[in-house]
Short mmCIF file of N, CA and C in Angstrom, two decimals:
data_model
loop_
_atom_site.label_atom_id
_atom_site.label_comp_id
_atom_site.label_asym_id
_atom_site.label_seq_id
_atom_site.Cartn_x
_atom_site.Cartn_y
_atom_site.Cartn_z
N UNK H 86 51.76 30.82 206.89
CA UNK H 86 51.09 30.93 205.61
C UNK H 86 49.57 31.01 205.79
N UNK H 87 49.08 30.12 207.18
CA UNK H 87 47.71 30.27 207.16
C UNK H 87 46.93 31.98 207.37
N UNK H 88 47.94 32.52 208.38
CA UNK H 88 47.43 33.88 208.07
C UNK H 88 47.14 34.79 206.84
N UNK H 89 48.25 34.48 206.02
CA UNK H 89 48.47 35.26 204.58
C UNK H 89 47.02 34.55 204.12
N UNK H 90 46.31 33.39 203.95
CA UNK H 90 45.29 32.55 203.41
C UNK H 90 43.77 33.87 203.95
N UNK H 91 44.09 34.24 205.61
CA UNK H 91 42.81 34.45 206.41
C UNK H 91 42.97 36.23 205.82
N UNK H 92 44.31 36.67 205.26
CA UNK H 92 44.05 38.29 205.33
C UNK H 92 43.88 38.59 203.84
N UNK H 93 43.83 37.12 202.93
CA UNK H 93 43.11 36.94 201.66
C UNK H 93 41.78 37.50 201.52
N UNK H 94 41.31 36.32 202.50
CA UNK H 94 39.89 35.93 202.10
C UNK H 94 39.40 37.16 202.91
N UNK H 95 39.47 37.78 203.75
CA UNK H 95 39.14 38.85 204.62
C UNK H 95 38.99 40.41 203.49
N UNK H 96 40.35 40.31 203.10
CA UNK H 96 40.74 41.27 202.06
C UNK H 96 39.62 41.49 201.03
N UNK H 97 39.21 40.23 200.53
CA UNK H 97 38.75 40.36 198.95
C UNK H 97 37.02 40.25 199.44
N UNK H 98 36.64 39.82 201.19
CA UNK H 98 35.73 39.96 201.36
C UNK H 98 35.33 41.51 201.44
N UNK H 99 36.23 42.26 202.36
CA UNK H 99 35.70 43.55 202.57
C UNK H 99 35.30 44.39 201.10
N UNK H 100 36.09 43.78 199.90
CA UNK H 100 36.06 44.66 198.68
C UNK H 100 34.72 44.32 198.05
N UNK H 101 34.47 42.66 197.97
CA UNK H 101 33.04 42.50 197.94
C UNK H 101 32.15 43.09 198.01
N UNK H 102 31.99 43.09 199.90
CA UNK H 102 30.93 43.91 200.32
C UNK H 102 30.82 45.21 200.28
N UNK H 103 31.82 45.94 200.11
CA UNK H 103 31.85 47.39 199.55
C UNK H 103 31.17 48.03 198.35
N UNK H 104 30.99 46.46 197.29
CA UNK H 104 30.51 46.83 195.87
C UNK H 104 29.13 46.02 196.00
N UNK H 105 28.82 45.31 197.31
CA UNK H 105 27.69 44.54 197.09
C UNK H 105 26.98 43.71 196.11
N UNK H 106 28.70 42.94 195.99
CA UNK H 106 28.93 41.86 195.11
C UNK H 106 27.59 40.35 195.27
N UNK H 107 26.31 40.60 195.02
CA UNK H 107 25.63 40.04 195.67
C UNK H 107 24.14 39.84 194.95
N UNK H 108 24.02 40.63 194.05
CA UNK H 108 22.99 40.86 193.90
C UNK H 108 22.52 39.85 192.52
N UNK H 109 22.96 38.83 191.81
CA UNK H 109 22.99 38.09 190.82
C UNK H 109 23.81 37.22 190.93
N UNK H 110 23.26 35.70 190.31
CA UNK H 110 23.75 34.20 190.57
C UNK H 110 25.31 34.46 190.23
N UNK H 111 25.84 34.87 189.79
CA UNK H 111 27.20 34.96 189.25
C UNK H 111 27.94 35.94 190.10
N UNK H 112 27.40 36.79 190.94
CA UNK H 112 28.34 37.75 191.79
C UNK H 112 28.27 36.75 193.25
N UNK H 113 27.78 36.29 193.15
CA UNK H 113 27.29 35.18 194.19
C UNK H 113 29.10 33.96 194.60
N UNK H 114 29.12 34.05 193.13
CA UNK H 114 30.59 33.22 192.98
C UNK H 114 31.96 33.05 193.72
N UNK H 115 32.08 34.04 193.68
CA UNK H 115 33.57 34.72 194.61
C UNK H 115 33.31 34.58 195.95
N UNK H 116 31.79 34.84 196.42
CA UNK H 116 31.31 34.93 197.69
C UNK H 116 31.52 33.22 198.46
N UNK H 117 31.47 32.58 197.83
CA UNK H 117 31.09 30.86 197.54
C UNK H 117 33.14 30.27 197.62
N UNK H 118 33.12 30.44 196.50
CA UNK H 118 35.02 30.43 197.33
C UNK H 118 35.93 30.79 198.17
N UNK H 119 35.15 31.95 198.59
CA UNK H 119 35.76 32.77 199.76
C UNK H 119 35.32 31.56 201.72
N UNK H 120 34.19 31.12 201.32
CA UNK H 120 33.58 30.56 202.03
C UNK H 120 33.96 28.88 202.07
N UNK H 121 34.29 28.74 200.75
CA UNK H 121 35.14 27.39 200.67
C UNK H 121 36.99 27.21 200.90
N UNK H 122 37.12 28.93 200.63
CA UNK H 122 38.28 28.87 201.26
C UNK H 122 39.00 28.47 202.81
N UNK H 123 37.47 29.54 203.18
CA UNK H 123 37.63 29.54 204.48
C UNK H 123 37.60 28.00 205.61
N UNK H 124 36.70 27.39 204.88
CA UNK H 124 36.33 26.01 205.65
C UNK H 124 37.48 24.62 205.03
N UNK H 125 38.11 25.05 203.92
CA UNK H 125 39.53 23.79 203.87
C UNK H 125 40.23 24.65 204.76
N UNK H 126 40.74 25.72 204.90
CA UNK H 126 41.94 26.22 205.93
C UNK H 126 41.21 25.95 206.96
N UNK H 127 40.25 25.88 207.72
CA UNK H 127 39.71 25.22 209.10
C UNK H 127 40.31 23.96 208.84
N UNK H 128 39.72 23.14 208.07
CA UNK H 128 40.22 21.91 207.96
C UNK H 128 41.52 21.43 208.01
N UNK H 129 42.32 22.02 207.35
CA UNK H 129 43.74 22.08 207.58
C UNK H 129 44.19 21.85 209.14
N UNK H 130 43.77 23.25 209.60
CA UNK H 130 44.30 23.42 210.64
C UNK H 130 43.98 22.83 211.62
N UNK H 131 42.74 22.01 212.05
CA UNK H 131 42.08 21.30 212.47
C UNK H 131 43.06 19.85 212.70
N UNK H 132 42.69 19.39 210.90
CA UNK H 132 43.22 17.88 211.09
C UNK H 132 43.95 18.14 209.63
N UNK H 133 45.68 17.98 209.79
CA UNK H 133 46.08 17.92 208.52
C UNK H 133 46.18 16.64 208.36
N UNK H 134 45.74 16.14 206.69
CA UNK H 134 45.63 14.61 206.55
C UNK H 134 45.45 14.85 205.43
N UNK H 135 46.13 13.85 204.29
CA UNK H 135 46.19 13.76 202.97
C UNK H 135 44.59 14.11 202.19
N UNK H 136 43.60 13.59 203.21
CA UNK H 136 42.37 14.46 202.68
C UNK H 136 42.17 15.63 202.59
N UNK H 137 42.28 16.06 203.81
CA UNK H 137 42.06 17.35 203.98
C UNK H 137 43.16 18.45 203.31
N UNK H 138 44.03 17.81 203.13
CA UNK H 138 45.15 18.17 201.95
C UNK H 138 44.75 18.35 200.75
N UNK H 139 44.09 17.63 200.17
CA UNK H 139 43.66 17.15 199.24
C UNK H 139 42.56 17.99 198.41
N UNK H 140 41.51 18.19 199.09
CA UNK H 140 40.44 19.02 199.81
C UNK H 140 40.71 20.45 199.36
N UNK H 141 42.19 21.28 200.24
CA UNK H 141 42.72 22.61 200.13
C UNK H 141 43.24 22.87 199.01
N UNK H 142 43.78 21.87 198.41
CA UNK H 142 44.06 22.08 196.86
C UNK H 142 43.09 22.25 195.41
N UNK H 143 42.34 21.01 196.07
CA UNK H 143 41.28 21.27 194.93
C UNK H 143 40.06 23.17 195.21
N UNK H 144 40.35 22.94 195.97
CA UNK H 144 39.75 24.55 196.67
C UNK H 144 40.14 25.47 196.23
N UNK H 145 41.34 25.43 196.10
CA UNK H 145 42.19 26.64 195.58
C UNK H 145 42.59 26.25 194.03
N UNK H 146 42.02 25.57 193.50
CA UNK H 146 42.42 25.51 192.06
C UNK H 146 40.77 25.87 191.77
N UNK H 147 40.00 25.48 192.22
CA UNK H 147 38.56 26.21 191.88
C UNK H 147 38.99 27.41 192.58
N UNK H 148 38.94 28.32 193.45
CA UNK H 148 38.88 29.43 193.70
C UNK H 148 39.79 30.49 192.03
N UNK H 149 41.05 29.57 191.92
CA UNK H 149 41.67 30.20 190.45
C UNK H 149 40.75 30.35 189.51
N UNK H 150 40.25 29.06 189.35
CA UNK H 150 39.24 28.97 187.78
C UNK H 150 37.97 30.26 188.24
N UNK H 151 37.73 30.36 189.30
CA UNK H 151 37.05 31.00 190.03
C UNK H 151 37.28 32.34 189.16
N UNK H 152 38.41 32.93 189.46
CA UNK H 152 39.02 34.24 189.41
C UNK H 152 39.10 34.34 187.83
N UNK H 153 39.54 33.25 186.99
CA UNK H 153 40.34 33.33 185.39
C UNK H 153 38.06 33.59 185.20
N UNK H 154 37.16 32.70 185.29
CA UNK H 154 36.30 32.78 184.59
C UNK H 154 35.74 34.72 184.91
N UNK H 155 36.05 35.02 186.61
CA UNK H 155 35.18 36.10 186.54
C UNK H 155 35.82 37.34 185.70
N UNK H 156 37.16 37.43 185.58
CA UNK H 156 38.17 38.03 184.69
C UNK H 156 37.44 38.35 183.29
N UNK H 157 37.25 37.16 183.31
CA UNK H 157 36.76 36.86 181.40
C UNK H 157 35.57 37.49 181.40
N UNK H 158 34.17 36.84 182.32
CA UNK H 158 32.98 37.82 182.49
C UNK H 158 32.82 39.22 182.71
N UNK H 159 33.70 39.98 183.62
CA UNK H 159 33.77 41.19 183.31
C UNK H 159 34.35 42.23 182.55
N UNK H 160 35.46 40.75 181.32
CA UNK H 160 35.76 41.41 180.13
C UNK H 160 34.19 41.33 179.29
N UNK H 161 33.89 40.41 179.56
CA UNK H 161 32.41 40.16 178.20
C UNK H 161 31.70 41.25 178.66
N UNK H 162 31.39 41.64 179.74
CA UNK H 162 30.08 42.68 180.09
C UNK H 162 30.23 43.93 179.51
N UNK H 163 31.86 44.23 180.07
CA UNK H 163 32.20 45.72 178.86
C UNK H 163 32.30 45.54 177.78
N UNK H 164 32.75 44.77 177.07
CA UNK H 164 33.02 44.18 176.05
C UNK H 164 31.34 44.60 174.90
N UNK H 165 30.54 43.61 175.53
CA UNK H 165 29.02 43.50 175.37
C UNK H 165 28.37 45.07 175.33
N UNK H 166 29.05 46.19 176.28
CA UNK H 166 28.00 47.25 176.25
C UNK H 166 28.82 48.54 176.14
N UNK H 167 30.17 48.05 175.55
CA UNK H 167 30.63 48.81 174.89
C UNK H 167 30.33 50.00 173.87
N UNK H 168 29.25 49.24 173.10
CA UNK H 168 28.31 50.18 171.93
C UNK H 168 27.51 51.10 172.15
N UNK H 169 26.71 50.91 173.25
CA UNK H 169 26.21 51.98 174.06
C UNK H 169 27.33 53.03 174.52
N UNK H 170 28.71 53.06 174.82
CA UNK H 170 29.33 54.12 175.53
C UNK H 170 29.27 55.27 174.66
N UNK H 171 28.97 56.43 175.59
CA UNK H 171 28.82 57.87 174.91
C UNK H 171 30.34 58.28 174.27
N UNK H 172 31.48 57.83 174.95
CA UNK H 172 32.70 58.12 173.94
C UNK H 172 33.15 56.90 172.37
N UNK H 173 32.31 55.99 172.99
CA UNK H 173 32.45 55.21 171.56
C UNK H 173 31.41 54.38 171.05
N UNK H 174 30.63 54.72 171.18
CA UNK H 174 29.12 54.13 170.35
C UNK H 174 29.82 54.52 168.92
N UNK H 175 30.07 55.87 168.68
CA UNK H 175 30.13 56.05 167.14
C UNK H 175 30.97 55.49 166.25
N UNK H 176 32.36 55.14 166.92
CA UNK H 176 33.51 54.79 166.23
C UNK H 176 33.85 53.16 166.36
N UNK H 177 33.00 52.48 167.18
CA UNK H 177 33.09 50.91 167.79
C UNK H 177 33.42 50.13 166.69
N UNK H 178 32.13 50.46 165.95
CA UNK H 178 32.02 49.46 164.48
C UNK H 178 33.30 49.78 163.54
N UNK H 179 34.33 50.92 163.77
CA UNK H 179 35.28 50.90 162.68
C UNK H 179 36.35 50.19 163.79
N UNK H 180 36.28 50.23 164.74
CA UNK H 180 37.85 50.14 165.51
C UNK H 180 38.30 48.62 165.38
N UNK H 181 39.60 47.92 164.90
CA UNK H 181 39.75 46.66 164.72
C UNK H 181 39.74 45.77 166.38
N UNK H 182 39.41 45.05 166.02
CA UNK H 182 39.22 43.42 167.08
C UNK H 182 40.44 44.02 168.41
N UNK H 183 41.69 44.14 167.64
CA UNK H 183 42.83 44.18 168.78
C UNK H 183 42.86 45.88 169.80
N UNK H 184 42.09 46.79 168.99
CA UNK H 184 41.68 47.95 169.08
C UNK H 184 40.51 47.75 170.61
N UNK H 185 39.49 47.49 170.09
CA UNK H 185 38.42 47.40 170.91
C UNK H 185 38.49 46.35 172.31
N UNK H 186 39.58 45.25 172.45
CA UNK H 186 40.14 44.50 173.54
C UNK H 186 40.84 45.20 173.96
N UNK H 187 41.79 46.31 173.67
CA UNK H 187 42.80 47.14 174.01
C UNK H 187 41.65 48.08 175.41
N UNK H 188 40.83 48.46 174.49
CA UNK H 188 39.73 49.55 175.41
C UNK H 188 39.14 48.91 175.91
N UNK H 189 38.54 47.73 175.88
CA UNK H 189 38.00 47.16 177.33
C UNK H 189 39.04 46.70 178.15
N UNK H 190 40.18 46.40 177.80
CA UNK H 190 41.24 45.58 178.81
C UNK H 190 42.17 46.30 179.70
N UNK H 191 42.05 48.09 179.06
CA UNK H 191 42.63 48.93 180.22
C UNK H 191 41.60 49.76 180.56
N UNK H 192 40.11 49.36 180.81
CA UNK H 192 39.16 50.35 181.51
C UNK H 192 38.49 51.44 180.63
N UNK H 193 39.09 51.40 179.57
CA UNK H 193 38.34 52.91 179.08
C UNK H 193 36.62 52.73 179.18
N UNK H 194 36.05 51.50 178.67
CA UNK H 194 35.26 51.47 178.31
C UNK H 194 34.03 50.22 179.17
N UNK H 195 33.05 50.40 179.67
CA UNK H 195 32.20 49.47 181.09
C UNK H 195 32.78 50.23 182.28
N UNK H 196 31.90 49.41 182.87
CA UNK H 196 31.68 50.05 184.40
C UNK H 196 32.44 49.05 185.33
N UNK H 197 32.48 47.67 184.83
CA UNK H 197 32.80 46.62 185.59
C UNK H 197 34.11 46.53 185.72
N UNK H 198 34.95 46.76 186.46
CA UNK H 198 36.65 46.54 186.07
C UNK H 198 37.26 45.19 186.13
N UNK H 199 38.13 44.86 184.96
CA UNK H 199 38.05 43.74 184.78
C UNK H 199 39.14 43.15 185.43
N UNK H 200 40.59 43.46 186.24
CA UNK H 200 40.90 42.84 186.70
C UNK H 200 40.45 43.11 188.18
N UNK H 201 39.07 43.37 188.94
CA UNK H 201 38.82 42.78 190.00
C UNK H 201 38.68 41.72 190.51
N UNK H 202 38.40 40.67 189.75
CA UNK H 202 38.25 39.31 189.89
C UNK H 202 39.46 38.98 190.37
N UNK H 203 40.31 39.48 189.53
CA UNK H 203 41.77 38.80 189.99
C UNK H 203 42.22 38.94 191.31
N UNK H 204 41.57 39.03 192.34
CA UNK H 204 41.65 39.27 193.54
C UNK H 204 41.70 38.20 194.27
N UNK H 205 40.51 37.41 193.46
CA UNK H 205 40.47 35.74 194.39
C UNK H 205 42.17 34.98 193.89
N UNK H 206 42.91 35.51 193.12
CA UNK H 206 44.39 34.57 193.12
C UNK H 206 45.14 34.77 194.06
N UNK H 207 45.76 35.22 195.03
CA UNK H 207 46.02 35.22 195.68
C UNK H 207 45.38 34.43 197.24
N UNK H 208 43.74 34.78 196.99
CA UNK H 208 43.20 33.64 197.51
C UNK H 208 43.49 31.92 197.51
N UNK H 209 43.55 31.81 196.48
CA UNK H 209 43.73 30.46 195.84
C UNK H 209 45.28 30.03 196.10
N UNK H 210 46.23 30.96 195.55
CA UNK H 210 47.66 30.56 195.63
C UNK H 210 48.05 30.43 197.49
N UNK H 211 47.53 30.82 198.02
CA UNK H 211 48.35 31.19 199.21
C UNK H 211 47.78 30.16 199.98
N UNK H 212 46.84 29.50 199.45
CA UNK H 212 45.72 28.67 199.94
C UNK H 212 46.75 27.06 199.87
N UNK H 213 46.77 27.23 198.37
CA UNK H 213 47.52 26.22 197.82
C UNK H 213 49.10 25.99 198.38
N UNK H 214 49.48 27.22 198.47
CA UNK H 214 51.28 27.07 199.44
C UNK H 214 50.53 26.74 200.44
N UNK H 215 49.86 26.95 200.97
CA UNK H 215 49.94 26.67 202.60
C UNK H 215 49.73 25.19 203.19
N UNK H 216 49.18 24.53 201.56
CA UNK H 216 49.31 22.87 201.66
C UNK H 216 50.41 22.43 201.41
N UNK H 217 51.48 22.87 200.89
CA UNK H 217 52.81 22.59 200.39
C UNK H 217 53.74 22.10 201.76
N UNK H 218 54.30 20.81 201.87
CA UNK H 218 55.09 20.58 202.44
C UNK H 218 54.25 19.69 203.88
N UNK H 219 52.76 20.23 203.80
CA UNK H 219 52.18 19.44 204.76
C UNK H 219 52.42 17.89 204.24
N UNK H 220 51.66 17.37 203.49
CA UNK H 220 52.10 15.97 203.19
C UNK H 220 52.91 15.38 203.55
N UNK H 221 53.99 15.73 203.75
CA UNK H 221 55.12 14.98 203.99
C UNK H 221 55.12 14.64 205.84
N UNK H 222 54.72 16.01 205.92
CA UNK H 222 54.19 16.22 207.73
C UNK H 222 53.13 15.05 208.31
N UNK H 223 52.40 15.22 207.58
CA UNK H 223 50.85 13.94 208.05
C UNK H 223 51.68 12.64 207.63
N UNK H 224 52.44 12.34 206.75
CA UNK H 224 53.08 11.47 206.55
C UNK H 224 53.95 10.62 208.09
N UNK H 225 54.57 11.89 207.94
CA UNK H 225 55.60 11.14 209.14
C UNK H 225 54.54 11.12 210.19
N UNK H 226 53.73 11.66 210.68
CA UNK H 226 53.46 11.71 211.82
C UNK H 226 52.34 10.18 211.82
N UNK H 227 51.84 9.84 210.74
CA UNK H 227 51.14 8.94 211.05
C UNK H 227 51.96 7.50 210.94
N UNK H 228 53.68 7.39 210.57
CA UNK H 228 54.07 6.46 210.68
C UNK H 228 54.43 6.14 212.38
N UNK H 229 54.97 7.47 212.79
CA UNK H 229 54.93 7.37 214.20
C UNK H 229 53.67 6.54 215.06
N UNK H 230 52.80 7.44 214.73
CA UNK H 230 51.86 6.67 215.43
C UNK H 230 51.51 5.07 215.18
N UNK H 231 51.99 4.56 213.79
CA UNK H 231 51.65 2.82 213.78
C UNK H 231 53.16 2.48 214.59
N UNK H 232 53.73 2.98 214.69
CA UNK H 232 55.64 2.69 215.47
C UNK H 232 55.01 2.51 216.85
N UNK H 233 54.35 3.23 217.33
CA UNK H 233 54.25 2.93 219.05
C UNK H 233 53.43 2.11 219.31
N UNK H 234 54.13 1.62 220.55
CA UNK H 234 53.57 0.03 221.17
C UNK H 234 52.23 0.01 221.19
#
């Protein structure tokens, strides 16, 4: 599972840097979980221990919130400059609420695509299985060790 975790964070890095996801405090974000991803799966693998367990989970539940908030932000940006678009500046103000989420939510309308974000879930989930079942592992192994002479 730890591989599926490393061809995540690898994955959603190369797409990053392709778009030079970088240039403002908020593109900055993804870059920052990718990097926190990376250092609980060291940790993991390093020393598994209910901390460091502990640690990979909370990592990967921020890396999610991570992904759900940038989702939402690059719905708001199209969303936001929607009115400016040369195919619908004119008609924006008549089109209803469920109308105008419809056109930002399948691309017609921004530059920003909005489910890119959703890239860091798989980050996060695979992050999160890959703590699954350890516990029980650091468990036994540290009763062993108070068992010997």
């Amino acid at each position: 599972m730890a591989f599926l975790v490393v061809i995540s964070i690898l994955s959603v890095a190369v797409a990053l840097a392709y778009e030079r996801h970088w240039e403002e405090f908020w593109q900055v974000v993804p870059w920052v979980t990718l990097v926190l991803s990376g250092l609980a799966l060291v940790a993991l693998v390093l020393r598994t221990s209910r901390a460091t367990i502990r640690i990979a989970r909370i990592v990967a539940v921020l890396v999610l919130v991570a992904a759900l908030l940038g989702i939402w932000r690059h719905f708001d940006h199209n969303y936001g400059t929607a009115v400016m678009d040369q195919d619908y500046s004119e008609r924006w103000g008549d089109m209803s609420v469920a109308e105008r989420v419809w056109t930002v939510a399948n691309g017609s309308v921004g530059h920003v695509p909005v489910p890119a974000a959703g890239a860091l879930v798989p980050v996060g989930l695979t992050l999160w299985m890959t703590t699954l079942g350890l516990g029980e592992q650091s468990r036994r192994k540290a009763e062993a060790r108070r068992q010997k002479p």
